[in-house]
Short mmCIF file of C-alpha atoms in Angstrom, two decimals:
data_model
loop_
_atom_site.label_atom_id
_atom_site.label_comp_id
_atom_site.label_asym_id
_atom_site.label_seq_id
_atom_site.Cartn_x
_atom_site.Cartn_y
_atom_site.Cartn_z
CA MET A 1 50.09 -85.28 -12.34
CA GLU A 2 52.18 -87.90 -10.52
CA GLU A 3 51.79 -91.73 -10.27
CA PHE A 4 51.67 -93.58 -6.81
CA MET A 5 51.63 -97.01 -6.13
CA LEU A 6 49.01 -98.30 -3.48
CA ILE A 7 50.32 -101.46 -2.08
CA PHE A 8 48.16 -103.74 -0.30
CA ARG A 9 49.64 -105.48 2.78
CA HIS A 10 48.10 -108.33 4.72
CA GLU A 11 48.89 -108.65 8.26
CA ASP A 12 48.67 -112.36 8.04
CA GLY A 13 48.60 -114.01 4.64
CA GLN A 14 47.99 -117.36 5.77
CA LYS A 15 44.33 -116.79 6.65
CA GLN A 16 42.03 -118.76 4.52
CA ALA A 17 39.16 -117.03 3.20
CA SER A 18 35.70 -119.12 1.86
CA PRO A 19 35.09 -118.99 -1.94
CA GLU A 20 32.15 -116.71 -1.01
CA GLN A 21 34.39 -114.42 0.98
CA MET A 22 36.83 -114.25 -1.80
CA GLN A 23 33.86 -113.50 -4.43
CA LEU A 24 32.65 -110.62 -2.30
CA TRP A 25 36.18 -109.15 -1.77
CA MET A 26 36.62 -109.55 -5.70
CA LYS A 27 33.49 -107.68 -6.13
CA GLN A 28 34.33 -105.07 -3.61
CA THR A 29 38.01 -104.50 -5.15
CA MET A 30 36.31 -104.15 -8.59
CA ASP A 31 33.68 -101.60 -7.55
CA TRP A 32 36.86 -99.61 -5.69
CA ILE A 33 39.06 -99.71 -8.61
CA GLY A 34 36.05 -98.91 -10.90
CA GLY A 35 35.40 -95.89 -9.17
CA ILE A 36 39.04 -94.69 -9.54
CA ALA A 37 39.02 -95.59 -13.09
CA ALA A 38 35.73 -93.96 -13.42
CA GLN A 39 37.63 -90.43 -12.53
CA ASN A 40 40.17 -91.25 -15.07
CA LYS A 41 42.90 -91.79 -12.18
CA TYR A 42 43.65 -95.58 -12.65
CA SER A 43 47.07 -96.62 -14.32
CA GLY A 44 47.36 -100.14 -13.77
CA GLY A 45 47.79 -102.95 -11.21
CA ASN A 46 47.99 -106.56 -10.38
CA GLY A 47 46.60 -109.16 -7.74
CA LEU A 48 49.46 -111.03 -6.25
CA PRO A 49 48.18 -114.28 -5.30
CA PHE A 50 49.64 -115.82 -2.21
CA ASP A 51 49.88 -119.37 -3.39
CA ASP A 52 53.12 -120.57 -5.48
CA ALA A 53 55.19 -117.56 -4.05
CA ARG A 54 58.85 -118.12 -3.49
CA VAL A 55 61.42 -116.06 -1.61
CA LEU A 56 65.21 -116.17 -2.63
CA TRP A 57 67.27 -115.33 0.47
CA SER A 58 70.63 -113.80 0.33
CA ASN A 59 72.24 -117.11 1.05
CA GLN A 60 70.81 -118.48 -2.04
CA LEU A 61 68.17 -120.43 0.04
CA VAL A 62 64.66 -120.60 -1.49
CA THR A 63 61.74 -120.82 0.57
CA ASN A 64 58.13 -121.29 -0.18
CA GLY A 65 56.28 -117.68 0.11
CA PRO A 66 57.36 -115.16 2.85
CA PHE A 67 54.95 -116.66 5.33
CA GLY A 68 56.22 -117.23 8.55
CA ASP A 69 59.40 -115.52 8.59
CA ILE A 70 57.90 -112.15 7.60
CA LYS A 71 54.89 -111.03 9.22
CA GLU A 72 53.19 -109.04 6.52
CA THR A 73 52.58 -110.02 2.93
CA ILE A 74 51.82 -108.19 -0.33
CA GLY A 75 48.50 -108.90 -1.82
CA GLY A 76 48.53 -106.82 -4.95
CA TYR A 77 48.82 -103.43 -5.93
CA ILE A 78 47.58 -100.60 -8.03
CA ILE A 79 48.84 -97.64 -9.73
CA VAL A 80 46.81 -94.41 -9.77
CA LYS A 81 47.25 -90.95 -10.93
CA ALA A 82 47.12 -88.16 -8.60
CA GLU A 83 48.08 -84.37 -7.84
CA SER A 84 49.50 -85.21 -4.53
CA ALA A 85 50.23 -88.02 -1.96
CA GLU A 86 47.21 -86.49 0.02
CA GLU A 87 44.98 -87.13 -3.07
CA ALA A 88 46.54 -90.59 -3.43
CA VAL A 89 45.37 -91.35 0.24
CA GLU A 90 41.79 -90.21 -0.50
CA LEU A 91 41.81 -92.67 -3.24
CA ALA A 92 42.92 -95.60 -1.26
CA ARG A 93 40.68 -95.03 1.67
CA GLY A 94 37.76 -97.22 -0.23
CA CYS A 95 40.37 -100.23 -0.48
CA PRO A 96 38.59 -103.50 0.66
CA VAL A 97 41.87 -104.65 2.13
CA LEU A 98 41.71 -102.10 4.99
CA GLN A 99 38.43 -103.87 6.45
CA GLY A 100 40.92 -106.59 7.71
CA GLU A 101 42.39 -105.82 11.06
CA GLY A 102 45.99 -104.75 11.03
CA ASN A 103 46.20 -104.69 7.13
CA SER A 104 47.40 -101.68 5.37
CA VAL A 105 47.92 -99.74 2.29
CA GLU A 106 51.16 -98.31 1.49
CA ILE A 107 51.35 -95.13 -0.67
CA ARG A 108 54.39 -94.39 -2.53
CA LYS A 109 55.22 -92.04 -5.20
CA ILE A 110 56.72 -93.45 -8.44
CA ALA A 111 59.86 -91.95 -9.54
CA ARG A 112 59.97 -90.55 -13.15
CA GLY A 113 62.96 -90.55 -15.46
CA ASP A 114 63.72 -87.08 -14.87
CA GLU A 115 64.13 -87.35 -10.90
CA LYS A 116 66.90 -88.64 -8.55
CA PRO A 117 65.48 -91.63 -6.64
CA MET B 1 11.84 -102.53 -58.95
CA PRO B 2 10.29 -99.05 -60.38
CA ARG B 3 12.85 -97.60 -62.84
CA ALA B 4 12.82 -94.32 -60.91
CA GLU B 5 14.46 -96.29 -58.02
CA LEU B 6 16.67 -98.72 -59.81
CA LEU B 7 19.51 -96.24 -60.32
CA PRO B 8 19.66 -94.57 -57.00
CA HIS B 9 19.70 -98.44 -55.49
CA LEU B 10 22.33 -99.68 -58.15
CA PHE B 11 24.57 -96.51 -57.18
CA ARG B 12 24.22 -97.58 -53.31
CA THR B 13 25.47 -101.22 -54.14
CA GLU B 14 27.84 -100.63 -57.34
CA PHE B 15 29.42 -97.42 -56.76
CA ARG B 16 31.70 -98.92 -53.86
CA LYS B 17 32.43 -102.23 -55.84
CA ILE B 18 33.78 -100.40 -58.78
CA VAL B 19 35.85 -97.79 -56.68
CA SER B 20 37.12 -100.59 -54.79
CA VAL B 21 38.30 -102.71 -57.49
CA LEU B 22 39.42 -99.63 -59.60
CA GLY B 23 41.19 -98.33 -56.41
CA ARG B 24 42.99 -101.66 -56.01
CA ARG B 25 43.86 -101.94 -59.89
CA LEU B 26 44.97 -98.27 -60.16
CA GLY B 27 46.69 -98.03 -56.81
CA LEU B 28 45.75 -95.69 -54.03
CA ASP B 29 47.54 -92.84 -55.62
CA HIS B 30 45.00 -92.75 -58.12
CA LEU B 31 42.10 -93.03 -55.80
CA GLN B 32 40.64 -89.79 -57.12
CA ALA B 33 40.69 -91.05 -60.50
CA ALA B 34 38.86 -94.34 -59.55
CA GLU B 35 36.07 -92.39 -57.98
CA ASP B 36 35.61 -90.16 -61.00
CA ILE B 37 35.61 -93.05 -63.25
CA ALA B 38 32.84 -94.55 -60.99
CA SER B 39 30.93 -91.42 -60.93
CA ASP B 40 31.32 -90.85 -64.86
CA THR B 41 29.83 -94.21 -65.17
CA PHE B 42 26.80 -93.47 -63.10
CA LEU B 43 26.46 -90.20 -64.65
CA LEU B 44 26.28 -91.68 -68.27
CA ALA B 45 23.82 -94.10 -67.17
CA TYR B 46 21.67 -91.17 -65.55
CA GLU B 47 21.78 -89.48 -69.08
CA SER B 48 21.48 -92.43 -71.57
CA TRP B 49 18.92 -94.79 -69.76
CA PRO B 50 15.94 -92.63 -70.16
CA TYR B 51 16.47 -92.38 -73.79
CA GLN B 52 18.11 -95.74 -74.95
CA GLY B 53 15.91 -97.60 -72.58
CA LEU B 54 17.19 -99.92 -69.54
CA PRO B 55 19.95 -102.31 -70.55
CA GLU B 56 19.16 -105.90 -70.29
CA ASN B 57 21.87 -106.24 -67.38
CA PRO B 58 22.02 -102.81 -65.79
CA THR B 59 24.81 -104.02 -63.28
CA ALA B 60 26.74 -105.71 -66.27
CA TRP B 61 26.42 -102.41 -68.44
CA LEU B 62 27.91 -100.28 -65.52
CA TYR B 63 30.82 -102.57 -65.08
CA ALA B 64 31.47 -102.65 -68.99
CA VAL B 65 31.24 -98.77 -68.87
CA ALA B 66 33.53 -98.54 -65.99
CA GLN B 67 36.03 -100.80 -67.45
CA ASN B 68 36.19 -99.04 -70.71
CA LYS B 69 36.78 -95.73 -68.64
CA ALA B 70 39.55 -97.23 -66.80
CA LYS B 71 41.12 -98.68 -69.96
CA ASN B 72 41.25 -95.03 -71.27
CA TYR B 73 42.65 -93.61 -68.12
CA LEU B 74 45.47 -96.47 -68.06
CA ARG B 75 46.29 -95.69 -71.79
CA ARG B 76 46.33 -91.72 -71.23
CA GLN B 77 48.74 -92.77 -68.19
CA GLN B 78 50.90 -94.83 -70.45
CA LEU B 79 51.08 -92.30 -72.71
CA PHE B 80 51.84 -89.65 -70.19
CA ASN B 81 54.65 -92.31 -68.83
CA GLN B 82 56.42 -92.52 -72.21
CA LYS B 83 56.53 -89.16 -72.67
CA MET B 84 56.97 -87.52 -69.09
CA ALA B 85 58.07 -90.34 -67.08
CA PRO B 86 61.87 -89.73 -67.80
CA HIS B 87 61.21 -86.31 -66.36
CA LEU B 88 59.22 -86.91 -63.56
CA ALA B 89 59.57 -89.34 -60.72
CA GLN B 90 55.99 -90.37 -60.11
CA SER B 91 54.34 -93.69 -59.74
CA THR B 92 51.65 -94.97 -62.05
CA PRO B 93 49.63 -98.03 -62.18
CA GLU B 94 51.01 -100.65 -64.65
CA ALA B 95 49.31 -100.79 -67.94
CA GLN B 96 50.14 -103.98 -69.53
CA GLU B 97 46.73 -105.68 -68.63
CA PRO B 98 43.95 -103.38 -68.69
CA GLU B 99 41.13 -105.84 -67.84
CA LEU B 100 39.14 -105.22 -64.70
CA ASP B 101 38.24 -108.11 -62.64
CA LEU B 102 34.65 -107.37 -61.45
CA SER B 103 33.97 -110.93 -60.29
CA GLU B 104 32.19 -111.24 -56.77
CA LYS B 105 35.28 -112.76 -55.22
CA ASN B 106 37.73 -110.04 -56.55
CA ILE B 107 35.17 -107.36 -55.48
CA ARG B 108 35.05 -108.66 -51.94
CA ASP B 109 38.89 -108.83 -51.63
CA SER B 110 39.38 -105.61 -53.04
CA GLN B 111 36.79 -104.01 -50.73
CA LEU B 112 38.73 -105.85 -47.71
CA ARG B 113 42.13 -104.54 -48.81
CA MET B 114 40.68 -101.11 -49.51
CA LEU B 115 39.08 -101.40 -45.75
CA PHE B 116 42.72 -102.12 -44.43
CA ALA B 117 44.20 -99.32 -46.34
CA LEU B 118 41.76 -96.75 -45.51
CA CYS B 119 41.86 -97.59 -41.63
CA HIS B 120 45.55 -97.30 -41.61
CA PRO B 121 46.74 -96.12 -38.23
CA SER B 122 48.92 -93.38 -39.97
CA LEU B 123 45.71 -91.74 -41.19
CA PRO B 124 43.70 -89.36 -38.81
CA ALA B 125 40.55 -90.94 -37.27
CA GLU B 126 38.31 -88.13 -39.27
CA ALA B 127 39.92 -88.96 -42.67
CA GLN B 128 39.49 -92.66 -42.14
CA VAL B 129 35.78 -92.28 -41.36
CA GLY B 130 35.10 -89.94 -44.35
CA LEU B 131 37.07 -92.12 -46.79
CA ALA B 132 35.38 -95.31 -45.62
CA LEU B 133 31.86 -93.60 -46.07
CA ARG B 134 32.73 -92.45 -49.52
CA ILE B 135 34.90 -95.35 -50.85
CA LEU B 136 33.39 -98.15 -48.97
CA CYS B 137 29.93 -97.34 -48.54
CA GLY B 138 29.51 -95.13 -51.62
CA PHE B 139 27.85 -92.28 -49.72
CA GLY B 140 27.41 -88.88 -51.55
CA ILE B 141 29.17 -85.94 -50.30
CA GLU B 142 25.85 -84.22 -49.18
CA GLU B 143 24.88 -87.38 -47.50
CA ILE B 144 28.12 -87.21 -45.58
CA ALA B 145 27.78 -83.71 -44.68
CA ASP B 146 24.43 -84.38 -43.31
CA ALA B 147 25.40 -87.13 -41.01
CA PHE B 148 28.18 -84.88 -39.56
CA LEU B 149 26.01 -81.88 -39.52
CA THR B 150 28.32 -79.97 -41.52
CA HIS B 151 28.62 -78.22 -44.99
CA LYS B 152 29.36 -80.10 -48.52
CA GLU B 153 32.53 -78.08 -48.96
CA THR B 154 33.80 -79.07 -45.46
CA ILE B 155 33.47 -82.69 -46.23
CA ASN B 156 35.02 -82.11 -49.79
CA LYS B 157 38.02 -80.56 -48.22
CA ARG B 158 38.43 -83.21 -45.65
CA LEU B 159 38.09 -85.89 -48.20
CA TYR B 160 40.71 -84.23 -50.35
CA ARG B 161 43.21 -83.84 -47.34
CA ALA B 162 42.52 -87.43 -46.46
CA ARG B 163 43.24 -88.64 -50.29
CA GLU B 164 46.39 -86.60 -50.13
CA LYS B 165 47.38 -88.05 -46.80
CA LEU B 166 46.63 -91.65 -48.41
CA ARG B 167 48.89 -90.60 -51.36
CA GLN B 168 51.69 -89.45 -49.27
CA GLN B 169 51.81 -92.87 -47.44
CA HIS B 170 52.69 -94.93 -50.79
CA PHE B 171 51.06 -98.24 -49.59
CA THR B 172 49.48 -100.84 -51.72
CA PRO B 173 45.85 -101.96 -50.62
CA GLU B 174 46.65 -105.46 -48.98
CA VAL B 175 45.15 -107.40 -46.16
CA PRO B 176 47.77 -107.50 -43.60
CA SER B 177 50.03 -110.24 -43.06
CA GLU B 178 49.73 -112.58 -39.75
CA THR B 179 52.30 -110.68 -37.57
CA GLU B 180 50.56 -107.38 -38.20
CA MET B 181 47.25 -108.50 -38.13
CA SER B 182 46.04 -107.87 -34.70
CA GLN B 183 47.48 -104.10 -34.52
CA ARG B 184 46.15 -103.30 -38.16
CA LEU B 185 42.49 -105.08 -37.24
CA ALA B 186 42.47 -103.01 -34.08
CA SER B 187 42.52 -99.88 -36.15
CA VAL B 188 40.06 -101.31 -38.63
CA LEU B 189 37.45 -101.99 -35.84
CA THR B 190 38.02 -98.47 -34.26
CA THR B 191 36.66 -96.85 -37.51
CA LEU B 192 34.12 -99.42 -38.23
CA TYR B 193 33.01 -98.92 -34.33
CA LEU B 194 33.18 -95.02 -34.97
CA LEU B 195 31.10 -95.49 -38.09
CA PHE B 196 28.45 -97.19 -36.01
CA SER B 197 28.28 -94.78 -33.50
CA GLU B 198 28.23 -91.73 -35.93
CA GLY B 199 25.02 -93.33 -37.06
CA TYR B 200 23.57 -94.34 -34.01
CA TYR B 201 24.40 -91.33 -31.86
CA SER B 202 24.28 -88.75 -34.54
CA GLU B 203 22.48 -85.29 -33.95
CA SER B 204 21.28 -85.23 -37.74
CA HIS B 205 17.68 -85.72 -37.90
CA ASN B 206 17.74 -87.85 -40.90
CA LEU B 207 16.77 -91.21 -39.51
CA VAL B 208 16.93 -93.12 -42.48
CA LEU B 209 20.44 -91.92 -43.26
CA ARG B 210 21.56 -92.64 -39.93
CA GLU B 211 20.39 -96.20 -40.01
CA ASP B 212 22.04 -96.74 -43.39
CA LEU B 213 25.16 -95.53 -41.78
CA CYS B 214 24.88 -98.04 -39.01
CA LEU B 215 23.89 -100.83 -41.59
CA GLU B 216 27.02 -100.02 -43.53
CA ALA B 217 29.07 -100.36 -40.61
CA MET B 218 27.55 -103.81 -39.96
CA ARG B 219 28.27 -104.89 -43.47
CA LEU B 220 31.90 -103.98 -43.38
CA THR B 221 32.40 -105.81 -39.96
CA TYR B 222 30.46 -108.79 -41.84
CA LEU B 223 32.83 -108.56 -44.76
CA LEU B 224 35.89 -109.21 -41.63
CA ILE B 225 33.75 -112.09 -40.40
CA GLU B 226 33.48 -113.89 -43.73
CA HIS B 227 37.29 -113.68 -44.40
CA GLU B 228 38.54 -116.39 -42.31
CA PRO B 229 41.87 -114.71 -41.32
CA THR B 230 39.93 -111.89 -39.87
CA ASN B 231 37.03 -113.64 -38.14
CA ARG B 232 38.53 -113.22 -34.71
CA PRO B 233 36.67 -112.81 -31.27
CA PRO B 234 37.04 -108.77 -31.38
CA VAL B 235 35.48 -108.69 -34.54
CA GLN B 236 32.37 -111.01 -33.67
CA ALA B 237 32.10 -109.06 -30.44
CA LEU B 238 31.82 -105.72 -32.32
CA LEU B 239 29.33 -107.21 -34.83
CA ALA B 240 27.28 -108.64 -31.80
CA LEU B 241 27.20 -105.25 -30.14
CA MET B 242 25.90 -103.55 -33.57
CA CYS B 243 23.15 -106.21 -33.61
CA PHE B 244 22.01 -105.59 -30.23
CA HIS B 245 21.94 -101.85 -30.86
CA ALA B 246 20.35 -102.36 -34.30
CA SER B 247 17.70 -104.35 -32.88
CA ARG B 248 16.21 -101.16 -31.28
CA PHE B 249 16.00 -99.21 -34.19
CA ALA B 250 12.21 -99.57 -34.76
CA ALA B 251 11.54 -99.11 -31.23
CA ARG B 252 13.30 -96.15 -30.68
CA LYS B 253 11.57 -93.57 -32.89
CA ASN B 254 8.08 -92.61 -32.91
CA GLY B 255 5.56 -91.40 -35.55
CA ILE B 256 7.07 -88.26 -36.30
CA GLY B 257 10.76 -89.49 -36.20
CA ASP B 258 11.52 -88.17 -32.68
CA LEU B 259 13.95 -90.58 -30.54
CA ILE B 260 12.33 -92.61 -27.88
CA LEU B 261 14.65 -93.11 -24.74
CA TYR B 262 15.29 -96.58 -23.61
CA GLN B 263 13.31 -96.83 -20.58
CA ASP B 264 10.36 -95.55 -22.49
CA GLN B 265 10.56 -98.06 -25.55
CA ASP B 266 7.99 -100.64 -26.04
CA GLU B 267 10.26 -103.81 -26.06
CA THR B 268 8.03 -105.88 -28.22
CA ARG B 269 9.18 -103.61 -30.87
CA TRP B 270 12.68 -104.86 -30.58
CA ASN B 271 13.86 -106.96 -33.36
CA GLN B 272 14.14 -110.22 -32.00
CA GLU B 273 16.09 -111.86 -35.21
CA LEU B 274 19.00 -109.44 -34.53
CA ILE B 275 19.01 -110.02 -30.84
CA ALA B 276 19.61 -113.56 -31.76
CA LYS B 277 22.19 -113.04 -34.08
CA GLY B 278 23.96 -110.56 -31.67
CA THR B 279 23.85 -113.44 -29.06
CA TYR B 280 25.38 -115.98 -31.81
CA TYR B 281 28.16 -113.76 -32.50
CA LEU B 282 28.66 -113.03 -29.02
CA HIS B 283 29.08 -116.77 -28.07
CA GLN B 284 31.35 -116.92 -30.88
CA ALA B 285 33.58 -114.26 -29.55
CA ALA B 286 33.61 -115.99 -26.20
CA ARG B 287 36.11 -118.32 -27.70
CA GLY B 288 39.81 -117.72 -27.39
CA SER B 289 41.39 -115.65 -24.38
CA THR B 290 40.96 -112.01 -25.62
CA LEU B 291 38.68 -109.72 -23.77
CA SER B 292 38.31 -106.43 -25.92
CA LYS B 293 36.35 -103.60 -25.12
CA TYR B 294 33.88 -104.78 -27.63
CA HIS B 295 33.26 -107.97 -25.51
CA LEU B 296 32.52 -105.88 -22.50
CA GLU B 297 30.25 -103.41 -24.30
CA ALA B 298 28.52 -106.24 -26.17
CA THR B 299 27.87 -108.12 -23.09
CA ILE B 300 26.39 -104.83 -21.63
CA ALA B 301 24.31 -104.13 -24.59
CA TYR B 302 23.17 -108.18 -24.22
CA TRP B 303 22.11 -107.30 -20.70
CA HIS B 304 20.00 -104.39 -21.97
CA THR B 305 18.11 -106.55 -24.20
CA ILE B 306 16.50 -107.91 -21.15
CA LYS B 307 14.03 -104.97 -20.15
CA VAL B 308 13.17 -106.23 -16.75
CA ASP B 309 15.28 -105.01 -13.81
CA THR B 310 16.97 -107.64 -11.46
CA PRO B 311 19.73 -107.12 -9.03
CA GLU B 312 21.60 -109.88 -11.18
CA LYS B 313 21.37 -107.81 -14.42
CA TRP B 314 22.61 -104.69 -12.78
CA GLU B 315 25.26 -106.33 -10.58
CA ALA B 316 26.38 -107.75 -14.09
CA ILE B 317 26.35 -104.46 -15.66
CA LEU B 318 28.31 -102.61 -13.08
CA GLN B 319 31.14 -105.35 -13.15
CA LEU B 320 31.14 -104.95 -16.83
CA TYR B 321 31.49 -101.29 -16.45
CA ASN B 322 34.02 -101.77 -13.95
CA GLN B 323 36.12 -103.66 -16.35
CA LEU B 324 35.75 -101.39 -19.11
CA LEU B 325 36.94 -98.45 -17.24
CA ILE B 326 39.86 -100.43 -16.33
CA LEU B 327 40.44 -101.11 -19.98
CA GLU B 328 39.94 -97.86 -21.28
CA TYR B 329 38.46 -94.63 -19.80
CA SER B 330 35.47 -92.72 -21.30
CA PRO B 331 33.33 -90.05 -19.81
CA VAL B 332 30.28 -92.19 -21.17
CA ALA B 333 31.26 -95.48 -19.38
CA ALA B 334 32.10 -93.47 -16.15
CA LEU B 335 28.44 -92.19 -16.26
CA ASN B 336 26.98 -95.24 -17.11
CA ARG B 337 29.02 -97.26 -14.29
CA THR B 338 27.86 -94.66 -11.74
CA PHE B 339 24.07 -95.46 -12.77
CA ALA B 340 24.64 -98.92 -12.46
CA LEU B 341 25.95 -98.41 -9.14
CA ALA B 342 23.12 -96.60 -8.07
CA LYS B 343 20.82 -99.40 -9.27
CA VAL B 344 23.14 -102.08 -7.14
CA HIS B 345 24.02 -99.96 -4.14
CA GLY B 346 21.27 -97.24 -4.07
CA ASN B 347 21.62 -93.71 -4.60
CA GLU B 348 23.01 -92.42 -1.39
CA LYS B 349 26.16 -94.28 -2.24
CA ALA B 350 26.16 -93.26 -6.03
CA ILE B 351 25.92 -89.69 -5.18
CA PRO B 352 29.44 -89.28 -4.02
CA GLU B 353 31.01 -91.19 -6.66
CA ALA B 354 29.13 -89.26 -9.12
CA GLU B 355 30.21 -85.85 -7.71
CA LYS B 356 33.57 -87.23 -7.83
CA LEU B 357 33.62 -87.64 -11.99
CA HIS B 358 33.58 -83.73 -12.10
CA LEU B 359 32.50 -83.89 -15.78
CA ILE B 360 31.31 -80.10 -15.46
CA ASP B 361 31.11 -79.70 -19.33
CA ASN B 362 29.02 -82.85 -19.69
CA GLN B 363 25.25 -82.14 -19.59
CA TYR B 364 24.64 -86.02 -18.83
CA TYR B 365 26.70 -85.39 -15.95
CA TYR B 366 24.50 -83.13 -14.55
CA VAL B 367 21.40 -85.25 -15.74
CA LEU B 368 22.70 -88.17 -13.68
CA LEU B 369 23.12 -86.02 -10.74
CA GLY B 370 19.63 -84.48 -11.18
CA GLU B 371 18.25 -88.15 -11.28
CA LEU B 372 20.35 -89.26 -8.18
CA TYR B 373 19.19 -86.47 -6.15
CA GLN B 374 15.34 -86.73 -7.26
CA LYS B 375 14.09 -88.50 -4.50
CA MET B 376 16.28 -87.05 -1.76
CA ASP B 377 16.31 -83.40 -2.54
CA VAL B 378 14.05 -82.03 -5.21
CA GLU B 379 15.66 -78.54 -5.09
CA GLN B 380 19.10 -79.99 -5.45
CA SER B 381 17.90 -82.22 -8.17
CA ARG B 382 16.17 -79.21 -9.96
CA ARG B 383 19.43 -77.23 -10.06
CA TYR B 384 21.19 -79.94 -11.55
CA PHE B 385 18.58 -80.57 -14.47
CA GLN B 386 18.77 -76.77 -15.08
CA LYS B 387 22.56 -77.07 -15.28
CA ALA B 388 22.35 -79.67 -17.73
CA LEU B 389 19.56 -77.66 -19.81
CA ALA B 390 22.19 -74.89 -20.32
CA LEU B 391 24.45 -77.38 -21.53
CA ALA B 392 22.25 -79.01 -24.12
CA LYS B 393 22.69 -78.19 -27.64
CA THR B 394 20.05 -80.31 -29.56
CA PRO B 395 16.38 -79.54 -29.52
CA HIS B 396 15.82 -83.22 -28.71
CA ASP B 397 17.98 -83.01 -25.37
CA GLN B 398 16.46 -79.86 -24.37
CA HIS B 399 13.09 -81.20 -24.91
CA THR B 400 14.03 -84.37 -22.84
CA ILE B 401 15.47 -82.39 -20.00
CA LYS B 402 12.40 -79.88 -19.88
CA HIS B 403 10.37 -83.08 -19.50
CA ARG B 404 12.33 -84.07 -16.54
CA LEU B 405 12.29 -80.75 -14.97
CA ALA B 406 8.51 -80.52 -15.55
CA ALA B 407 7.98 -84.12 -13.86
CA LEU B 408 10.04 -83.06 -10.69
#
């Protein structure tokens, strides 16, 4: 069994959602993750709120969040257990982030200690 | 209390106190001796009380006899030490002060220490539950065998191995320090949870014994509540969970001792006092920032004390099961979560999620699928219930599934 990170990419992190909308997303996200956990395929994860984000650039400059300069932002991630990337893609299908046009879920295998990166 | 009932009653309440105090005094290496002394004490009572008449204060009589027997044991150990100790490196209890302190405070303190010692993470779970039943709950070997649906010899062997294991660890019965507390407490709670579940879900037909097991688990949990350093939110949440479950004791059995399923229970027979107690401890548990699996399970159990189905109830239960599964996977939680999902989003949406669980050795997996398909495809539903029936082991489960099949 491999582990894969499912990274939620939002096309425009500056979009403001209403509290009701946020609550609905939250429930949908929990239902989606709960469904993965019910198959004993959930390993961990975190939401990454957009507010209070900082970016440190190579010239030591610190900016407030990646917004503006970078078009896509990461809204969170979960780690799942799957036999293959295909299975991880199947698990990702229900992710509510995908309801937003232009949003995506990136699926990346997690390197294990015994493998070369 | 009639004389014939007095000794069994005293055995149930006093045996464990004597063993805990002796076990603390003699050390865990001598746990078997502590049990033997307590057993011998009761044996003497069984033999002498019918002839010499009931002592004025039966409990004090038992304590005095146990005390004398402990003194003799310690003297023998001391003698053995003086003669043999130079040749053997073996730990023996100190013998300077053979008085046994059987005050209420010391009994409670000793039981608490024993609870932490017996639930040490280095002991296998099976050994912890067995020892807890014997030492802390005063259950007879036959009763333990009955609860676990096995033979006396099996339990004796299991307890023997557990005592050996305990002896090898060489720890003293202590309440852990502040730094170790959350980790050690977690291990104690796991055992108490197991003890309670063993009673609540056991396949044993002895319902009285099963309820006793649950009540003992609750008593030991309460021991932790009474002790300020262990009176913590996860403990309160576990007690709340136990109270909610225990509130259904009377409602879940019919006249001939068969179990009645939740949806068929008469909720007027649910014990409102226990529900109120559970609610109180759940509120207590809400202080602080920890959210243990006991919090989640207790809150689910709380929602089940409200019999009427509302969208709000099932939405809450679904979210709690989502959180529970994220914290810790279990097949039972996965099945219950899918049932809640069906209640919130409908069977059509729940079926693909149920099929993904793939618990093909689990009868309840097929019961769930059978139920979800019932209105959409009767033939498919029947096939699933038949698969469940083939996997069901107890007559009670088989009966319940046959009933469902007949109703299709």
